[in-house]
Coordinates of C-alpha atoms and ligand atoms in Angstrom, one line a residue:
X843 CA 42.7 -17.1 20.5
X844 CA 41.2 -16.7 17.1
X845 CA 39.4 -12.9 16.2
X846 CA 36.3 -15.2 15.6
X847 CA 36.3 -17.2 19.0
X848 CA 33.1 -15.2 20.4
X849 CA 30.9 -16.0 17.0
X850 CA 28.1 -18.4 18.4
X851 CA 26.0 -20.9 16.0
X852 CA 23.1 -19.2 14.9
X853 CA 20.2 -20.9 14.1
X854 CA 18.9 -22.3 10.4
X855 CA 16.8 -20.0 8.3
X856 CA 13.1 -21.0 9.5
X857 CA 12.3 -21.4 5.8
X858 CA 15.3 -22.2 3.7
X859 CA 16.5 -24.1 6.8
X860 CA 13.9 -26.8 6.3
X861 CA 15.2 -27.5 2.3
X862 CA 18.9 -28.4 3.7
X863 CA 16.9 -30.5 6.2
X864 CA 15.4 -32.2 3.0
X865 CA 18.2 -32.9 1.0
X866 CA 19.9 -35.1 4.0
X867 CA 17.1 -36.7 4.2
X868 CA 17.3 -40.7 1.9
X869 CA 13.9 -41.4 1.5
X870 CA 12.5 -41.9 -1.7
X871 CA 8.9 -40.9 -0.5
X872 CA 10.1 -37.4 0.9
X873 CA 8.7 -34.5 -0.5
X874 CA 9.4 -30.8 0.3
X875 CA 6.5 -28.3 0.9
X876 CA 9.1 -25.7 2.6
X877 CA 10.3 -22.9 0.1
X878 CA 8.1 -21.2 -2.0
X879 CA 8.8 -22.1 -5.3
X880 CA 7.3 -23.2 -8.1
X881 CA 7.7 -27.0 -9.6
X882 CA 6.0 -28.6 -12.0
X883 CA 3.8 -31.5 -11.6
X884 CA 7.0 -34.2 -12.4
X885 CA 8.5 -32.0 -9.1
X886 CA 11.0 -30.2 -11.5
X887 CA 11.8 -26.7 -10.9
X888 CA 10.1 -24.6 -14.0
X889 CA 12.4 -22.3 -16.4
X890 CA 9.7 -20.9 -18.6
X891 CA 9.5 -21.3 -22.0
X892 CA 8.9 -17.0 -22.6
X893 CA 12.1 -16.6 -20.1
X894 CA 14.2 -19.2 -22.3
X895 CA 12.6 -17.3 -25.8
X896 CA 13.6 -14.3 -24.1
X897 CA 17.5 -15.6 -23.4
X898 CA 17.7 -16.4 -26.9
X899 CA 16.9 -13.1 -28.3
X900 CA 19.5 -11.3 -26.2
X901 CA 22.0 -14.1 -26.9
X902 CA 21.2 -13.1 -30.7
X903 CA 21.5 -9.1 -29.7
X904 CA 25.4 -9.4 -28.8
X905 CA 24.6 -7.6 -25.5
X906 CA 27.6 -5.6 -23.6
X907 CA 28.2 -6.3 -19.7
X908 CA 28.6 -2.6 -18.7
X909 CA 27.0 -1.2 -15.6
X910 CA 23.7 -0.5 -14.8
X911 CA 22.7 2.5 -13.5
X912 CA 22.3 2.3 -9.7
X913 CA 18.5 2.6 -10.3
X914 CA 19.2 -0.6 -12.8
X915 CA 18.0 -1.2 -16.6
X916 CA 15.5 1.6 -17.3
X917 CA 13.9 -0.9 -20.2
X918 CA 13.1 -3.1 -17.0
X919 CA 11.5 -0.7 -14.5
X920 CA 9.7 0.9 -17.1
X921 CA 8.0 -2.3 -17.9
X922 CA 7.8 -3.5 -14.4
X923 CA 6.2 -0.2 -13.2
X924 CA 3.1 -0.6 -16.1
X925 CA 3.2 -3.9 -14.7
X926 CA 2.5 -3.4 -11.2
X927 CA 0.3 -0.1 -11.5
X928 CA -1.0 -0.5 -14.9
X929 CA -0.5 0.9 -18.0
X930 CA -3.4 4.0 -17.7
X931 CA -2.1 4.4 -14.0
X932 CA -1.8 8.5 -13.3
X933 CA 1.2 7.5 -11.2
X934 CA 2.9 6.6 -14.5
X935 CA 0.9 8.7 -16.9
X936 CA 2.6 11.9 -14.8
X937 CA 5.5 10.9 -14.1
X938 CA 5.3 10.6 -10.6
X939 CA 6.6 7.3 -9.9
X940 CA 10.2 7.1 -8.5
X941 CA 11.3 3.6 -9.0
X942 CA 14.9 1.6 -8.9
X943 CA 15.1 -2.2 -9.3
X944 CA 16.0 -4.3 -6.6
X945 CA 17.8 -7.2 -5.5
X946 CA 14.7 -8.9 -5.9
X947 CA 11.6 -8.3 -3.2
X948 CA 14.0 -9.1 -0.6
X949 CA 16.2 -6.4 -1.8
X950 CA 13.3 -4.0 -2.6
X951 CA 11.7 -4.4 0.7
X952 CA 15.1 -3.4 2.9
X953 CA 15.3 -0.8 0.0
X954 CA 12.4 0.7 1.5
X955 CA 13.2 0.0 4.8
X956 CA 16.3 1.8 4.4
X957 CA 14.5 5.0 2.8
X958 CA 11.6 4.8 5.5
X959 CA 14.2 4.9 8.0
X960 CA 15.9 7.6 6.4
X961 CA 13.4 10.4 4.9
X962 CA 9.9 9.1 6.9
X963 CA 8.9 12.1 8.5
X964 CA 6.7 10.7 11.1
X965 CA 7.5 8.2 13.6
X966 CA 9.3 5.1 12.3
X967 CA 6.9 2.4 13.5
X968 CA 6.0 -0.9 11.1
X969 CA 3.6 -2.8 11.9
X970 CA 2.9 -6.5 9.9
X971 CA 0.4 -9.1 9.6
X972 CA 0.3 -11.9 12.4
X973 CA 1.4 -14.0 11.0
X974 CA 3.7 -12.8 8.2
X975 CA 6.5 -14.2 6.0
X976 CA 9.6 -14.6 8.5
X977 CA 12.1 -12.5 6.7
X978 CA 9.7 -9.4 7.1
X979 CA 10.9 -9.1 10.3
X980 CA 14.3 -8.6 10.3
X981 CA 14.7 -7.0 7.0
X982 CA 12.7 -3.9 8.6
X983 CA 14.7 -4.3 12.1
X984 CA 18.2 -4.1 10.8
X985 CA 17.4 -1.1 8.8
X986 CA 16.6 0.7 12.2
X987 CA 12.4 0.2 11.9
X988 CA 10.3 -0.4 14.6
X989 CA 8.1 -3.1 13.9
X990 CA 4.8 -4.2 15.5
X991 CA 2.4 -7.3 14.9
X992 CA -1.2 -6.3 13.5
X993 CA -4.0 -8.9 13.5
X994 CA -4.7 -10.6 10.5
X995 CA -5.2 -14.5 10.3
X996 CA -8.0 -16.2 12.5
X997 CA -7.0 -19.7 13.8
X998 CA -10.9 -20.5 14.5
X999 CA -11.9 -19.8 10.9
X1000 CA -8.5 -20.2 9.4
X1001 CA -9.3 -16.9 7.5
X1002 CA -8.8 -12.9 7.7
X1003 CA -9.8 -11.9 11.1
X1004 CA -11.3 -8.6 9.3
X1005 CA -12.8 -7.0 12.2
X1006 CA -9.0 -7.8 14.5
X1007 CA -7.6 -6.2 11.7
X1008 CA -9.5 -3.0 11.5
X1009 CA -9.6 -2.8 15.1
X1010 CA -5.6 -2.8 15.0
X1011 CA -5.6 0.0 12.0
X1012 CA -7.9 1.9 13.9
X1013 CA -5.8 1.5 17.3
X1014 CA -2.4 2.0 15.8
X1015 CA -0.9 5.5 16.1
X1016 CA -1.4 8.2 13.3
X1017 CA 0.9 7.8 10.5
X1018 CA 2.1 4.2 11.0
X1019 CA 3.7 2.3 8.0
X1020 CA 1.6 -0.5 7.4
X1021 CA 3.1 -3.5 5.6
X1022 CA 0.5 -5.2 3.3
X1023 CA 1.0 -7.8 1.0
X1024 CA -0.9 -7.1 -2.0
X1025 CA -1.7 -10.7 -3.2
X1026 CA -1.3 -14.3 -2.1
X1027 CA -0.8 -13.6 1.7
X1028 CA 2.4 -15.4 3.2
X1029 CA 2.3 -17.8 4.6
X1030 CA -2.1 -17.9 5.2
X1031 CA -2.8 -17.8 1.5
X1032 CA -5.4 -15.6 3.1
X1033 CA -6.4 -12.4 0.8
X1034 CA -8.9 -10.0 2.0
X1035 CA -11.6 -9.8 -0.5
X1036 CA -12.4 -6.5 -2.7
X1037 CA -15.1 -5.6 -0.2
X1038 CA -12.6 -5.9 2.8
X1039 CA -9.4 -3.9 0.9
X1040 CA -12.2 -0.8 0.5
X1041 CA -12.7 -1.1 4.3
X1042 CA -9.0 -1.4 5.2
X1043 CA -8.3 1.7 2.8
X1044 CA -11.0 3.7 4.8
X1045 CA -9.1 3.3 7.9
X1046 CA -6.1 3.9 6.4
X1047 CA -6.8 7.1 5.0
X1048 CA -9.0 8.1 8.2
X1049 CA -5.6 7.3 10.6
X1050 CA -3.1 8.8 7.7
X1051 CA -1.1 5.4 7.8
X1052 CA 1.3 4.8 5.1
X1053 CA 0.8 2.0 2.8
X1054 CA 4.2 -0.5 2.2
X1055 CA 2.8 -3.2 0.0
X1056 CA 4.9 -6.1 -1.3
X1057 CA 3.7 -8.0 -4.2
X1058 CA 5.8 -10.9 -4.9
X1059 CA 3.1 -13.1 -6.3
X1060 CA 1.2 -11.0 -9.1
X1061 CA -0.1 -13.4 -11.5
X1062 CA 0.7 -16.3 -9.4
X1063 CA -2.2 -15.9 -6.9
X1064 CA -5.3 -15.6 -9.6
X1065 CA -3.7 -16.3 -12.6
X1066 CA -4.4 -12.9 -13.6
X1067 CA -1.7 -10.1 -13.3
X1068 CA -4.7 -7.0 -13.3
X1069 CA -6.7 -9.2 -10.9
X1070 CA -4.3 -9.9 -8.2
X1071 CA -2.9 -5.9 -8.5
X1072 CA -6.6 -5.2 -7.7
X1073 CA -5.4 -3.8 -3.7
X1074 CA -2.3 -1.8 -4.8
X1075 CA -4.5 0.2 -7.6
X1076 CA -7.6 0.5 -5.8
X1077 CA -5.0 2.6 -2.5
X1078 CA -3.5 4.1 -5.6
X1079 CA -6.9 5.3 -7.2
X1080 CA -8.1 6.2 -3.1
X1081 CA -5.1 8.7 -2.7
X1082 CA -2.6 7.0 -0.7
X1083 CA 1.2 7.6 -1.2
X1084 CA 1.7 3.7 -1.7
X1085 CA 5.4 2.5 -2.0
X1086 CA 5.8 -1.0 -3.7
X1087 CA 8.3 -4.0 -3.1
X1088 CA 7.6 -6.3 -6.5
X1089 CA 9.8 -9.3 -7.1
X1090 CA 10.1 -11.4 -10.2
X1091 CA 11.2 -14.6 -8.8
X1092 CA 7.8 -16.6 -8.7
X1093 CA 5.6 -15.5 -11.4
X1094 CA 8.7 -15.6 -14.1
X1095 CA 10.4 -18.4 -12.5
X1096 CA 13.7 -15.8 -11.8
X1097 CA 14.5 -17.1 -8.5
X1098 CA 17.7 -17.3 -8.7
X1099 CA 18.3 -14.2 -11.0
X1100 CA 17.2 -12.0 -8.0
X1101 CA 14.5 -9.2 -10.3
X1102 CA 12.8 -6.8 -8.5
X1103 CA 11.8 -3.2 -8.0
X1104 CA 10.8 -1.1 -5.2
X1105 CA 8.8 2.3 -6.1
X1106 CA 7.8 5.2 -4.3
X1107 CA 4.5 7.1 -6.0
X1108 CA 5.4 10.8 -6.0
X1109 CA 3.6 14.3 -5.7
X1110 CA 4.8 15.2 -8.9
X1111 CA 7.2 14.8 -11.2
X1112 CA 9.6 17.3 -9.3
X1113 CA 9.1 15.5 -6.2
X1114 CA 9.8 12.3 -7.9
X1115 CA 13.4 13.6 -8.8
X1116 CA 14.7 14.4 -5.6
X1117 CA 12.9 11.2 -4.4
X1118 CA 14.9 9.3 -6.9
X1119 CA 18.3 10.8 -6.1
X1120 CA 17.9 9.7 -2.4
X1121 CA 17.2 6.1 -3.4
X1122 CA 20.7 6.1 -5.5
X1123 CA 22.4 7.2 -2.5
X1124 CA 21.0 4.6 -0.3
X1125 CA 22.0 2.2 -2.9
X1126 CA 25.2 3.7 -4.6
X1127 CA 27.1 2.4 -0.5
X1128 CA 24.9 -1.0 -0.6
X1129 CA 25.8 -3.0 -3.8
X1130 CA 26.6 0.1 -6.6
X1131 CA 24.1 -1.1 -9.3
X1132 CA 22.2 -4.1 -9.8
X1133 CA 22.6 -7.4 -12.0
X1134 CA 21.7 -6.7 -15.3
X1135 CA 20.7 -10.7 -16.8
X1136 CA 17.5 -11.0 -15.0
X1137 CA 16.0 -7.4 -15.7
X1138 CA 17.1 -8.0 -19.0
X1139 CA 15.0 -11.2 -19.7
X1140 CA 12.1 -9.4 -17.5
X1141 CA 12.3 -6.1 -19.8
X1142 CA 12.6 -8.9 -23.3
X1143 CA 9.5 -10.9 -22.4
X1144 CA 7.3 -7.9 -21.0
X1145 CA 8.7 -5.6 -24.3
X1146 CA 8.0 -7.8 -26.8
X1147 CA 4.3 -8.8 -27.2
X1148 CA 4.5 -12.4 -28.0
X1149 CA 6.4 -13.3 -25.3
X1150 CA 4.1 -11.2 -22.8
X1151 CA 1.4 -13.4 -24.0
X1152 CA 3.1 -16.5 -23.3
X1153 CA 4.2 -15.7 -20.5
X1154 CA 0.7 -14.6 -19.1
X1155 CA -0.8 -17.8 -20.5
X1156 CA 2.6 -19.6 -18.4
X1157 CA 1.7 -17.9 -15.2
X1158 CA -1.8 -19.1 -15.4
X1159 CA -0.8 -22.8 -15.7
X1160 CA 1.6 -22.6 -12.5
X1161 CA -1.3 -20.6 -10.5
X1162 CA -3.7 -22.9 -12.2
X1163 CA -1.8 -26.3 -11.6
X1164 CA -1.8 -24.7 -7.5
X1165 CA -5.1 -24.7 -7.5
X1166 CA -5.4 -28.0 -9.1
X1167 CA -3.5 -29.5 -6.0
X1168 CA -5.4 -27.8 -3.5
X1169 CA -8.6 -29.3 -5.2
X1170 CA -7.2 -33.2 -5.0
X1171 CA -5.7 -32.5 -1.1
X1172 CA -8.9 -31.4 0.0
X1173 CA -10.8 -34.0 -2.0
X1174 CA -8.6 -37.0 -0.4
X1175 CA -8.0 -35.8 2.4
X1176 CA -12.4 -35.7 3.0
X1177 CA -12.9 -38.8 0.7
X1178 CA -10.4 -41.2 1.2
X1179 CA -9.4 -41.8 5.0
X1180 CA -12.7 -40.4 6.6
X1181 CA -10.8 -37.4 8.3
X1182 CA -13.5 -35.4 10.7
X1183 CA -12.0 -32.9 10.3
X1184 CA -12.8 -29.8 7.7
X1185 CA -10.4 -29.0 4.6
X1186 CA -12.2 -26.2 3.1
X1187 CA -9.7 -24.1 4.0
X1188 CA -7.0 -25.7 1.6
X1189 CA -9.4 -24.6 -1.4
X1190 CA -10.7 -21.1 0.4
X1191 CA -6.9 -20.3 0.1
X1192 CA -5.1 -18.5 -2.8
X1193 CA -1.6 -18.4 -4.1
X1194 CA 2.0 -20.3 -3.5
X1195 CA 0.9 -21.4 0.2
X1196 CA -1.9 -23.5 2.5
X1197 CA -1.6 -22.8 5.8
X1198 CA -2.8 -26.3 6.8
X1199 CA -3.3 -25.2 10.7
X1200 CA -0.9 -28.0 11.4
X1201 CA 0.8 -27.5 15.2
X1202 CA 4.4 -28.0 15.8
X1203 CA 4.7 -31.6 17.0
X1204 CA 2.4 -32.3 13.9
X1205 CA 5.1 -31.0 11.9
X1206 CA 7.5 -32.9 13.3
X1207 CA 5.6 -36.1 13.3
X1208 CA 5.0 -35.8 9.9
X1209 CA 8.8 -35.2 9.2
X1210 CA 10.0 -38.0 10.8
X1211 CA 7.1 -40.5 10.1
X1212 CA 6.2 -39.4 7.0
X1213 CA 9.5 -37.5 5.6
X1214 CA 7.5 -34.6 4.8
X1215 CA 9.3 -31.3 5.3
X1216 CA 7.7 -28.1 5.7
X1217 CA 8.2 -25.0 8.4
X1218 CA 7.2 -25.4 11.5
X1219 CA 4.2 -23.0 11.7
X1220 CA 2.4 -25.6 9.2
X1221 CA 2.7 -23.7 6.0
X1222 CA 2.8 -25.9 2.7
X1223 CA 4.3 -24.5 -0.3
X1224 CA 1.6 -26.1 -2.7
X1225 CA 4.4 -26.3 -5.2
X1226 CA 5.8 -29.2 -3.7
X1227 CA 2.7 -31.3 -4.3
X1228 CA 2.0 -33.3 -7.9
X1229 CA -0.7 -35.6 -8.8
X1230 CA 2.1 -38.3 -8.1
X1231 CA 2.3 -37.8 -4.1
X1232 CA -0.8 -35.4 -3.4
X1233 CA -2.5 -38.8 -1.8
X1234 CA 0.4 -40.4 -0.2
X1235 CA 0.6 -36.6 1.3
X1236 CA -3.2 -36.3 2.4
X1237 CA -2.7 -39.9 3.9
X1238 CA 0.3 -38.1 6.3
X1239 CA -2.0 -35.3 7.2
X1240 CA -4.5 -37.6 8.3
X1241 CA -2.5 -40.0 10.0
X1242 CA -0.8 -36.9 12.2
X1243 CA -3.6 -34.5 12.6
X1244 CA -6.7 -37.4 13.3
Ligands
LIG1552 C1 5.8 -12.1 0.7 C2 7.2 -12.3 0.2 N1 7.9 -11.2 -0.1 C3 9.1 -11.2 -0.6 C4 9.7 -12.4 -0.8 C5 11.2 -12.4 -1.3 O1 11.4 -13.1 -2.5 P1 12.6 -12.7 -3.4 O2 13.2 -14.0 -3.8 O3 13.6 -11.9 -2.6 O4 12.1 -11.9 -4.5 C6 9.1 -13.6 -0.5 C7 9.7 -15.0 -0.7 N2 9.2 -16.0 -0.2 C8 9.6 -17.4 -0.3 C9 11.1 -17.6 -0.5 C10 11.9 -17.1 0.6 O5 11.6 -17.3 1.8 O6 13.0 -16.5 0.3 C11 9.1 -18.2 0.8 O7 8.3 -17.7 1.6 O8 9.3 -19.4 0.8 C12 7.8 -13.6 0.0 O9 7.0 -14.7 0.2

C-alpha cells in the first residue's frame, strides 16, 4: 500500500476555508465577508498607489537579488521598528531593540513562539483572548507553548468583558505570557480603551506576566498609525519587556508579499546582541533569510517622505471607508426592515472585523439563503461590504437573525 495510505482528510482552514467555499459558489449576489482583507468600495482588492510609487523607484534603482541577511533588509526593520515603537522610543533611542523581519505576522508570531519556547525562563504557559484569531492557536502549540483561554469578549454587551479579563490576569500564574493584540481585536473588533490598557498593565506588572502583543492592523483600526500603537507604547513607557509580532499585509495592502517583523525590547544594547544571535539561529534551520520584494517596498515608502505621506493619507481612506460601512449596516439594518434588535455594536467596533453576534445556523442560513459567506463564529470582514450590497446585506441579517 502507498507510504501515504494512513494520511486522513483534514479539515478546511476555518477562515481561508470559507473563501474556497465562495468561489464555487454562482451567484451573482454572493459576497464574501470571510478573510480579512481589504477591497475597495467597487469589491476590488486595493494595491496602493505609495506601494506601486514605491515599485517604481526600485525598478528605476537596478536592484540585485542577493540574500538577505537571516534577520532580513536592515533598511526595512529599521523603519518598521520607528514604526511600531516610535521614532523618540528609548527602546530604539538605546539600542535595545532586537528585531528580525518575519514571514509576515504569521511568521513573526511562531518566531516568537519558537524563542519563548526556547530561552523563556519561566514556565512556558500562553494564555489568549476568548475569542481570538484561529491561527493563534496552533501557531503557539506546534512550537511546543502551552496555551490557555483568558476572558475577553462579553456576548451580553458584545464588548470587552474588562472586569473577566482582569480577574483572569490576576488568577493566571506569575510570569505567564500574555498574548495581546494591540489594535483592532480579532475577530470582536473590540479594543479596550486607554483607561482599560492602564488597568491591564497594572495587573501585568503586579503578576510579572510577559507582554506578546501582535499588531497586524496599525493604521487600519483608527486611521492613525501613533493612535492605534497607543497600548504597545504605553507597556513600553510602564516597563514591561514587551515582544512584538507586526505584519504589513493590511495596512500596506502586502498580503501576498508576506512583510513582517517580530522584536524583542532588550536590557541593553549588549543584551540585545546575544538576543539577536539566538533569533538567527532559530531562523537560519526554518527558511534561511527572508523575501527581500516586500520589505523592500515597505523600507521605499516608509524612507522616503512623500510616499510615507501618501501612504498615511491611504491607510486612513481604507480604515475610513470601514467605518463608512459600519455606519450604513447599522443605519439599515435599524431603519429599513424594523429589526428589534440593537446594532450599536457594528459602529462601537473598530478595525478590519464586526463580530455581528450571529450563531452558527445563522451563518449557515445566510449562506445558503442568502450566499453570504463568512466564518462560522459570525465575524464579518467589513472589507467585503460596498455601498453597492451593504443593504441587500443588512436585508440578510435581518431576515436570518429576526
Ligand atoms: C490578529 C492577526 N495577527 C496576525 C495575522 C497574520 O497575518 P499575516 O498575513 O501573516 O501578516 C492576522 C491575519 N488575519 C486575517 C487573514 C488570515 O487569517 O490569515 C484574518 O483573520 O482573516 C491577524 O488577524
Amino acid at each position: 500500500i502507498s507510504t501515504w495510505n494512513a494520511v486522513p482528510q483534514g479539515p478546511p482552514d476555518a477562515i481561508l476555508g470559507v473563501t474556497e467555499a465562495f468561489k464555487r459558489d454562482t451567484s451573482p449576489k454572493k459576497m464574501n465577508l470571510g478573510v480579512g482583507a481589504y477591497r475597495d468600495d467597487g469589491g476590488k482588492p486595493y494595491v496602493l498607489t505609495s506601494v506601486k510609487k514605491a515599485e517604481r523607484l526600485m525598478l528605476e534603482k537596478n536592484m540585485d537579488k542577493e540574500y538577505a541577511g537571516i534577520t532580513g533588509v536592515p533598511s526595512f526593520t529599521k523603519a518598521a521598528g520607528a514604526l511600531a515603537y516610535g521614532d523618540n522610543s528609548p527602546v530604539i533611542g538605546e539600542d535595545r531593540l532586537a528585531i528580525a523581519q518575519s514571514i509576515s505576522g504569521t511568521g513573526a508570531l511562531r518566531m516568537g513562539a519558537e524563542f519563548f519556547n526556547a530561552w523563556y525562563p519561566h514556565a512556558k504557559n500562553i494564555i489568549v483572548p476568548n475569542p481570538t484569531w484561529g491561527n493563534h492557536i496552533p501557531i503557539m502549540k506546534n512550537a511546543g507553548l502551552s496555551l490557555e483561554k483568558y476572558t475577553y469578549f462579553d456576548k451580553q454587551t458584545n464588548g470587552l468583558n474588562i472586569d473577566g479579563m482582569l480577574e483572569d490576569l490576576h488568577k493566571a500564574p506569575k510570569n505567564t505570557i500574555v498574548l495581546l493584540h494591540a489594535c483592532a481585536h480579532n475577530p470582536t473588533g473590540v479594543d479596550p480603551t486607554k483607561e482599560q490598557w492602564n488597568e491591564i498593565s497594572k495587573v501585568m506588572k503586579e503578576r510579572e506576566h510577559f507582554s506578546f502583543f501582535d499588531m497586524a492592523y496599525q493604521g487600519f483600526a483608527s486611521g492613525d498609525c501613533t493612535r492605534d500603537a497607543y497600548a504597545l507604547r504605553k507597556f513600553v513607557d510602564d516597563g514591561h519587556q514587551v515582544v512584538l509580532a507586526q505584519s504589513f499585509a493590511k495596512n500596506m495592502g502586502l498580503y501576498g508579499e508576506r512583510v513582517g517583523s517580530f522584536s524583542i525590547a532588550c536590557a541593553d544594547a549588549e543584551e540585545k546582541a546575544r538576543v539577536d544571535s539566538q533569533l538567527k539561529i532559530i531562523i537560519r534551520p526554518m527558511y534561511s533569510n527572508p523575501p527581500i520584494h516586500g520589505a523592500h517596498i515597505v523600507s521605499t515608502v516608509l524612507n522616503t517622505p512623500e510616499l510615507k505621506e501618501e501612504w498615511l493619507g491611504e491607510v486612513k481612506t481604507m480604515a475610513d471607508r470601514i467605518i463608512t460601512m459600519r455606519d450604513k449596516l447599522r443605519g439599515h439594518l435599524e431603519n429599513d426592515f424594523g429589526s428589534k434588535k440593537s446594532w450599536n455594536h457594528i459602529t462601537d467596533q473598530i478595525g478590519m472585523f464586526c463580530y455581528s453576534g450571529m450563531t452558527p445556523e445563522q451563518v449557515e442560513k445566510i449562506k445558503s439563503d442568502w450566499h453570504v459567506y463568512l466564518t462560522q463564529d459570525g465575524r464579518i470582514s467589513m472589507a467585503g461590504i460596498s455601498s453597492a450590497n451593504v443593504k441587500y446585506l443588512a436585508e440578510a441579517i435581518h431576515n436570518v437573525t429576526k
